[in-house]
Amino acid sequence: MQTIGSYSLFAMSLASALLVSCSGPVTRKVEGHTFKVPDANNVKDSDRPFFLPSPSGSDGFSFTLNPQAALPDRILIHVASKKEVCRRAEGTQADVNSGLCSSKPFLWRDARFAKTGDAVFWQYRLSGGEISGATVVVRCTQSSSAVRKGLCASVLPYHDLALTVHMTDNRVEHLAALYDEAVTHLRTWER
């Protein structure tokens, strides 16, 4: 009995592994770029989180950096046209206007961040100078009392694309490494 059960378990495991490995990359296009995103990293349009815009041909796509992680710990990256993001933000008080869409270089990588706000809504601004007018690099919110870590997002430039890094507050100090990992994936996947 145990031998048959072991073979059944092995056969089921093998079948699962083959199904996962047989699913190929998904083609994603944005702003003239074509990416072959591995199925494990791809976020299907039907599975998009509620806080992302509804999918359309020009809205880009999303992927996870760490698909093997538990859902609350996954790092979600949204890739969009920088031109479209800036067009939608034009004339508003959106954070991207002082960073991503500014005519000045957005020098966030080696900068120190200053945390401002309250226990429900807070942001990380470029420190130095007057904090009230400093560029917001990361915006966070407390999602519920059950979640101790805030949910955060940062919109950063990558050539003619905008990368929105969705992470928990405890990952903000690793933003540069997360960005670099996302860029490495995109370079590998681009065709």
PDB file of C-alpha atoms in Angstrom:
ATOM      1  CA  MET A   1       0.000   0.000   0.000  1.00  0.00           C
ATOM      2  CA  GLN A   2       2.721   2.431   0.963  1.00  0.00           C
ATOM      3  CA  THR A   3       4.585   1.753  -2.290  1.00  0.00           C
ATOM      4  CA  ILE A   4       1.511   2.472  -4.419  1.00  0.00           C
ATOM      5  CA  GLY A   5       0.900   5.662  -2.443  1.00  0.00           C
ATOM      6  CA  SER A   6       4.524   6.714  -2.948  1.00  0.00           C
ATOM      7  CA  TYR A   7       4.267   6.118  -6.697  1.00  0.00           C
ATOM      8  CA  SER A   8       0.995   8.053  -6.834  1.00  0.00           C
ATOM      9  CA  LEU A   9       2.515  10.935  -4.925  1.00  0.00           C
ATOM     10  CA  PHE A  10       5.576  10.876  -7.197  1.00  0.00           C
ATOM     11  CA  ALA A  11       3.381  10.775 -10.330  1.00  0.00           C
ATOM     12  CA  MET A  12       1.264  13.694  -9.100  1.00  0.00           C
ATOM     13  CA  SER A  13       4.389  15.712  -8.257  1.00  0.00           C
ATOM     14  CA  LEU A  14       5.899  14.969 -11.657  1.00  0.00           C
ATOM     15  CA  ALA A  15       2.668  15.933 -13.443  1.00  0.00           C
ATOM     16  CA  SER A  16       2.513  19.206 -11.499  1.00  0.00           C
ATOM     17  CA  ALA A  17       6.135  19.994 -12.305  1.00  0.00           C
ATOM     18  CA  LEU A  18       5.558  19.285 -15.995  1.00  0.00           C
ATOM     19  CA  LEU A  19       2.471  21.483 -16.102  1.00  0.00           C
ATOM     20  CA  VAL A  20       4.340  24.364 -14.504  1.00  0.00           C
ATOM     21  CA  SER A  21       7.389  23.948 -16.727  1.00  0.00           C
ATOM     22  CA  CYS A  22       5.263  23.608 -19.874  1.00  0.00           C
ATOM     23  CA  SER A  23       3.609  26.963 -19.454  1.00  0.00           C
ATOM     24  CA  GLY A  24       5.759  29.335 -21.429  1.00  0.00           C
ATOM     25  CA  PRO A  25       6.465  33.016 -21.117  1.00  0.00           C
ATOM     26  CA  VAL A  26       3.753  35.586 -21.709  1.00  0.00           C
ATOM     27  CA  THR A  27       4.363  38.330 -24.270  1.00  0.00           C
ATOM     28  CA  ARG A  28       3.790  41.823 -22.846  1.00  0.00           C
ATOM     29  CA  LYS A  29       4.101  45.049 -24.835  1.00  0.00           C
ATOM     30  CA  VAL A  30       4.378  48.636 -23.665  1.00  0.00           C
ATOM     31  CA  GLU A  31       5.734  51.795 -25.317  1.00  0.00           C
ATOM     32  CA  GLY A  32       7.290  49.888 -28.227  1.00  0.00           C
ATOM     33  CA  HIS A  33       9.018  47.348 -25.957  1.00  0.00           C
ATOM     34  CA  THR A  34       8.232  43.628 -26.069  1.00  0.00           C
ATOM     35  CA  PHE A  35       8.911  41.461 -23.031  1.00  0.00           C
ATOM     36  CA  LYS A  36       8.670  37.676 -22.638  1.00  0.00           C
ATOM     37  CA  VAL A  37       7.616  37.440 -18.981  1.00  0.00           C
ATOM     38  CA  PRO A  38       7.878  33.978 -17.391  1.00  0.00           C
ATOM     39  CA  ASP A  39       4.479  32.657 -16.412  1.00  0.00           C
ATOM     40  CA  ALA A  40       5.560  32.357 -12.760  1.00  0.00           C
ATOM     41  CA  ASN A  41       6.305  36.103 -12.602  1.00  0.00           C
ATOM     42  CA  ASN A  42       3.456  37.324 -14.788  1.00  0.00           C
ATOM     43  CA  VAL A  43       0.395  38.865 -13.156  1.00  0.00           C
ATOM     44  CA  LYS A  44      -2.554  38.040 -15.389  1.00  0.00           C
ATOM     45  CA  ASP A  45      -4.775  40.987 -16.235  1.00  0.00           C
ATOM     46  CA  SER A  46      -7.695  39.153 -14.616  1.00  0.00           C
ATOM     47  CA  ASP A  47      -5.671  38.803 -11.389  1.00  0.00           C
ATOM     48  CA  ARG A  48      -4.624  42.448 -11.115  1.00  0.00           C
ATOM     49  CA  PRO A  49      -4.893  43.858  -7.603  1.00  0.00           C
ATOM     50  CA  PHE A  50      -7.683  46.366  -6.999  1.00  0.00           C
ATOM     51  CA  PHE A  51      -5.241  49.259  -6.573  1.00  0.00           C
ATOM     52  CA  LEU A  52      -3.863  49.037 -10.123  1.00  0.00           C
ATOM     53  CA  PRO A  53      -5.597  50.659 -13.103  1.00  0.00           C
ATOM     54  CA  SER A  54      -7.866  48.529 -15.264  1.00  0.00           C
ATOM     55  CA  PRO A  55      -5.915  46.894 -18.059  1.00  0.00           C
ATOM     56  CA  SER A  56      -5.929  48.291 -21.552  1.00  0.00           C
ATOM     57  CA  GLY A  57      -3.415  48.043 -24.347  1.00  0.00           C
ATOM     58  CA  SER A  58      -1.484  51.136 -23.214  1.00  0.00           C
ATOM     59  CA  ASP A  59      -1.603  50.619 -19.446  1.00  0.00           C
ATOM     60  CA  GLY A  60       1.374  48.281 -19.301  1.00  0.00           C
ATOM     61  CA  PHE A  61       1.644  45.105 -17.274  1.00  0.00           C
ATOM     62  CA  SER A  62       2.576  43.794 -13.853  1.00  0.00           C
ATOM     63  CA  PHE A  63       4.895  41.089 -12.584  1.00  0.00           C
ATOM     64  CA  THR A  64       6.166  39.799  -9.263  1.00  0.00           C
ATOM     65  CA  LEU A  65       9.837  39.775  -8.356  1.00  0.00           C
ATOM     66  CA  ASN A  66       9.412  36.921  -5.901  1.00  0.00           C
ATOM     67  CA  PRO A  67       6.469  34.729  -6.998  1.00  0.00           C
ATOM     68  CA  GLN A  68       7.452  31.989  -4.525  1.00  0.00           C
ATOM     69  CA  ALA A  69       6.892  34.292  -1.509  1.00  0.00           C
ATOM     70  CA  ALA A  70       3.696  34.307   0.529  1.00  0.00           C
ATOM     71  CA  LEU A  71       1.155  36.735  -0.945  1.00  0.00           C
ATOM     72  CA  PRO A  72       1.651  39.567   1.595  1.00  0.00           C
ATOM     73  CA  ASP A  73       5.427  39.486   1.035  1.00  0.00           C
ATOM     74  CA  ARG A  74       5.423  39.529  -2.763  1.00  0.00           C
ATOM     75  CA  ILE A  75       7.015  42.497  -4.489  1.00  0.00           C
ATOM     76  CA  LEU A  76       4.771  43.671  -7.315  1.00  0.00           C
ATOM     77  CA  ILE A  77       6.176  45.718 -10.196  1.00  0.00           C
ATOM     78  CA  HIS A  78       3.912  47.610 -12.591  1.00  0.00           C
ATOM     79  CA  VAL A  79       5.490  48.640 -15.904  1.00  0.00           C
ATOM     80  CA  ALA A  80       3.852  51.517 -17.790  1.00  0.00           C
ATOM     81  CA  SER A  81       4.628  54.154 -20.369  1.00  0.00           C
ATOM     82  CA  LYS A  82       6.361  57.088 -18.658  1.00  0.00           C
ATOM     83  CA  LYS A  83       4.795  59.392 -21.255  1.00  0.00           C
ATOM     84  CA  GLU A  84       1.285  58.127 -20.394  1.00  0.00           C
ATOM     85  CA  VAL A  85       1.855  58.337 -16.624  1.00  0.00           C
ATOM     86  CA  CYS A  86       3.097  61.915 -16.954  1.00  0.00           C
ATOM     87  CA  ARG A  87       0.292  62.875 -19.364  1.00  0.00           C
ATOM     88  CA  ARG A  88      -2.341  61.709 -16.868  1.00  0.00           C
ATOM     89  CA  ALA A  89      -0.602  63.522 -13.996  1.00  0.00           C
ATOM     90  CA  GLU A  90      -0.110  66.797 -15.867  1.00  0.00           C
ATOM     91  CA  GLY A  91      -1.757  69.737 -14.115  1.00  0.00           C
ATOM     92  CA  THR A  92      -2.344  67.809 -10.878  1.00  0.00           C
ATOM     93  CA  GLN A  93      -0.532  67.650  -7.554  1.00  0.00           C
ATOM     94  CA  ALA A  94       0.543  64.055  -8.225  1.00  0.00           C
ATOM     95  CA  ASP A  95       3.885  63.032  -6.714  1.00  0.00           C
ATOM     96  CA  VAL A  96       5.209  61.939 -10.104  1.00  0.00           C
ATOM     97  CA  ASN A  97       5.259  65.556 -11.295  1.00  0.00           C
ATOM     98  CA  SER A  98       8.154  66.440  -8.975  1.00  0.00           C
ATOM     99  CA  GLY A  99      10.047  63.191  -9.545  1.00  0.00           C
ATOM    100  CA  LEU A 100       9.378  60.945 -12.514  1.00  0.00           C
ATOM    101  CA  CYS A 101       7.940  63.665 -14.774  1.00  0.00           C
ATOM    102  CA  SER A 102      10.201  66.540 -13.765  1.00  0.00           C
ATOM    103  CA  SER A 103      12.517  68.060 -16.350  1.00  0.00           C
ATOM    104  CA  LYS A 104      15.274  67.799 -13.720  1.00  0.00           C
ATOM    105  CA  PRO A 105      17.032  64.466 -13.120  1.00  0.00           C
ATOM    106  CA  PHE A 106      15.253  62.377 -10.469  1.00  0.00           C
ATOM    107  CA  LEU A 107      18.180  61.574  -8.171  1.00  0.00           C
ATOM    108  CA  TRP A 108      16.615  59.175  -5.682  1.00  0.00           C
ATOM    109  CA  ARG A 109      19.084  56.279  -5.620  1.00  0.00           C
ATOM    110  CA  ASP A 110      21.794  57.504  -3.226  1.00  0.00           C
ATOM    111  CA  ALA A 111      19.578  59.974  -1.385  1.00  0.00           C
ATOM    112  CA  ARG A 112      18.510  59.717   2.219  1.00  0.00           C
ATOM    113  CA  PHE A 113      14.785  59.572   2.860  1.00  0.00           C
ATOM    114  CA  ALA A 114      12.877  61.397   5.573  1.00  0.00           C
ATOM    115  CA  LYS A 115       9.657  59.767   6.803  1.00  0.00           C
ATOM    116  CA  THR A 116       6.751  62.190   7.232  1.00  0.00           C
ATOM    117  CA  GLY A 117       3.024  61.777   7.822  1.00  0.00           C
ATOM    118  CA  ASP A 118       1.041  59.905  10.440  1.00  0.00           C
ATOM    119  CA  ALA A 119       0.232  56.310  11.429  1.00  0.00           C
ATOM    120  CA  VAL A 120      -2.282  55.872   8.597  1.00  0.00           C
ATOM    121  CA  PHE A 121      -0.704  57.718   5.653  1.00  0.00           C
ATOM    122  CA  TRP A 122       3.004  58.466   5.411  1.00  0.00           C
ATOM    123  CA  GLN A 123       5.634  59.066   2.808  1.00  0.00           C
ATOM    124  CA  TYR A 124       9.365  58.988   2.369  1.00  0.00           C
ATOM    125  CA  ARG A 125      10.721  62.216   0.912  1.00  0.00           C
ATOM    126  CA  LEU A 126      14.161  63.124  -0.306  1.00  0.00           C
ATOM    127  CA  SER A 127      15.820  64.514   2.815  1.00  0.00           C
ATOM    128  CA  GLY A 128      17.773  67.730   2.870  1.00  0.00           C
ATOM    129  CA  GLY A 129      16.412  71.199   2.500  1.00  0.00           C
ATOM    130  CA  GLU A 130      12.801  71.906   3.374  1.00  0.00           C
ATOM    131  CA  ILE A 131      10.997  68.603   3.983  1.00  0.00           C
ATOM    132  CA  SER A 132       7.527  70.012   3.226  1.00  0.00           C
ATOM    133  CA  GLY A 133       8.541  70.728  -0.375  1.00  0.00           C
ATOM    134  CA  ALA A 134      10.828  67.747  -0.875  1.00  0.00           C
ATOM    135  CA  THR A 135      10.062  65.174  -3.551  1.00  0.00           C
ATOM    136  CA  VAL A 136       8.042  62.173  -2.377  1.00  0.00           C
ATOM    137  CA  VAL A 137       9.814  58.963  -3.407  1.00  0.00           C
ATOM    138  CA  VAL A 138       7.617  56.405  -1.601  1.00  0.00           C
ATOM    139  CA  ARG A 139       4.026  56.690  -0.404  1.00  0.00           C
ATOM    140  CA  CYS A 140       2.598  54.294   2.213  1.00  0.00           C
ATOM    141  CA  THR A 141      -0.673  53.472   3.911  1.00  0.00           C
ATOM    142  CA  GLN A 142      -1.691  51.239   6.782  1.00  0.00           C
ATOM    143  CA  SER A 143      -3.997  48.629   5.273  1.00  0.00           C
ATOM    144  CA  SER A 144      -5.661  47.283   8.427  1.00  0.00           C
ATOM    145  CA  SER A 145      -4.999  46.734  12.102  1.00  0.00           C
ATOM    146  CA  ALA A 146      -4.178  43.090  11.325  1.00  0.00           C
ATOM    147  CA  VAL A 147      -1.282  44.119   9.097  1.00  0.00           C
ATOM    148  CA  ARG A 148       1.609  45.661  11.004  1.00  0.00           C
ATOM    149  CA  LYS A 149       3.568  46.560   7.880  1.00  0.00           C
ATOM    150  CA  GLY A 150       2.275  49.394   5.733  1.00  0.00           C
ATOM    151  CA  LEU A 151       1.715  48.981   2.015  1.00  0.00           C
ATOM    152  CA  CYS A 152       3.925  51.267  -0.065  1.00  0.00           C
ATOM    153  CA  ALA A 153       4.494  52.248  -3.686  1.00  0.00           C
ATOM    154  CA  SER A 154       7.257  54.113  -5.484  1.00  0.00           C
ATOM    155  CA  VAL A 155       7.131  55.249  -9.122  1.00  0.00           C
ATOM    156  CA  LEU A 156      10.605  55.324 -10.655  1.00  0.00           C
ATOM    157  CA  PRO A 157      11.955  55.929 -14.176  1.00  0.00           C
ATOM    158  CA  TYR A 158      13.515  53.287 -16.384  1.00  0.00           C
ATOM    159  CA  HIS A 159      14.328  54.816 -19.774  1.00  0.00           C
ATOM    160  CA  ASP A 160      10.942  55.660 -21.349  1.00  0.00           C
ATOM    161  CA  LEU A 161       9.055  53.480 -18.855  1.00  0.00           C
ATOM    162  CA  ALA A 162       7.689  54.053 -15.364  1.00  0.00           C
ATOM    163  CA  LEU A 163       8.217  51.246 -12.850  1.00  0.00           C
ATOM    164  CA  THR A 164       5.923  51.241  -9.836  1.00  0.00           C
ATOM    165  CA  VAL A 165       7.416  49.148  -7.055  1.00  0.00           C
ATOM    166  CA  HIS A 166       4.725  47.889  -4.637  1.00  0.00           C
ATOM    167  CA  MET A 167       6.203  46.677  -1.356  1.00  0.00           C
ATOM    168  CA  THR A 168       5.698  46.638   2.396  1.00  0.00           C
ATOM    169  CA  ASP A 169       7.138  49.419   4.548  1.00  0.00           C
ATOM    170  CA  ASN A 170       9.900  47.206   5.921  1.00  0.00           C
ATOM    171  CA  ARG A 171      11.300  46.914   2.360  1.00  0.00           C
ATOM    172  CA  VAL A 172      11.629  50.662   1.663  1.00  0.00           C
ATOM    173  CA  GLU A 173      15.267  50.652   2.778  1.00  0.00           C
ATOM    174  CA  HIS A 174      15.907  48.063   0.032  1.00  0.00           C
ATOM    175  CA  LEU A 175      14.228  50.092  -2.727  1.00  0.00           C
ATOM    176  CA  ALA A 176      17.389  50.432  -4.849  1.00  0.00           C
ATOM    177  CA  ALA A 177      18.004  46.665  -4.745  1.00  0.00           C
ATOM    178  CA  LEU A 178      14.351  45.924  -5.640  1.00  0.00           C
ATOM    179  CA  TYR A 179      14.518  48.396  -8.523  1.00  0.00           C
ATOM    180  CA  ASP A 180      17.786  46.855  -9.764  1.00  0.00           C
ATOM    181  CA  GLU A 181      16.264  43.368  -9.632  1.00  0.00           C
ATOM    182  CA  ALA A 182      13.216  44.547 -11.603  1.00  0.00           C
ATOM    183  CA  VAL A 183      15.442  46.200 -14.225  1.00  0.00           C
ATOM    184  CA  THR A 184      17.570  43.050 -14.500  1.00  0.00           C
ATOM    185  CA  HIS A 185      14.421  41.002 -15.171  1.00  0.00           C
ATOM    186  CA  LEU A 186      13.202  43.481 -17.786  1.00  0.00           C
ATOM    187  CA  ARG A 187      16.570  43.481 -19.568  1.00  0.00           C
ATOM    188  CA  THR A 188      16.566  39.675 -19.599  1.00  0.00           C
ATOM    189  CA  TRP A 189      12.986  39.455 -20.826  1.00  0.00           C
ATOM    190  CA  GLU A 190      13.102  42.167 -23.507  1.00  0.00           C
ATOM    191  CA  ARG A 191      13.048  40.968 -27.124  1.00  0.00           C
TER     192      ARG A 191
END
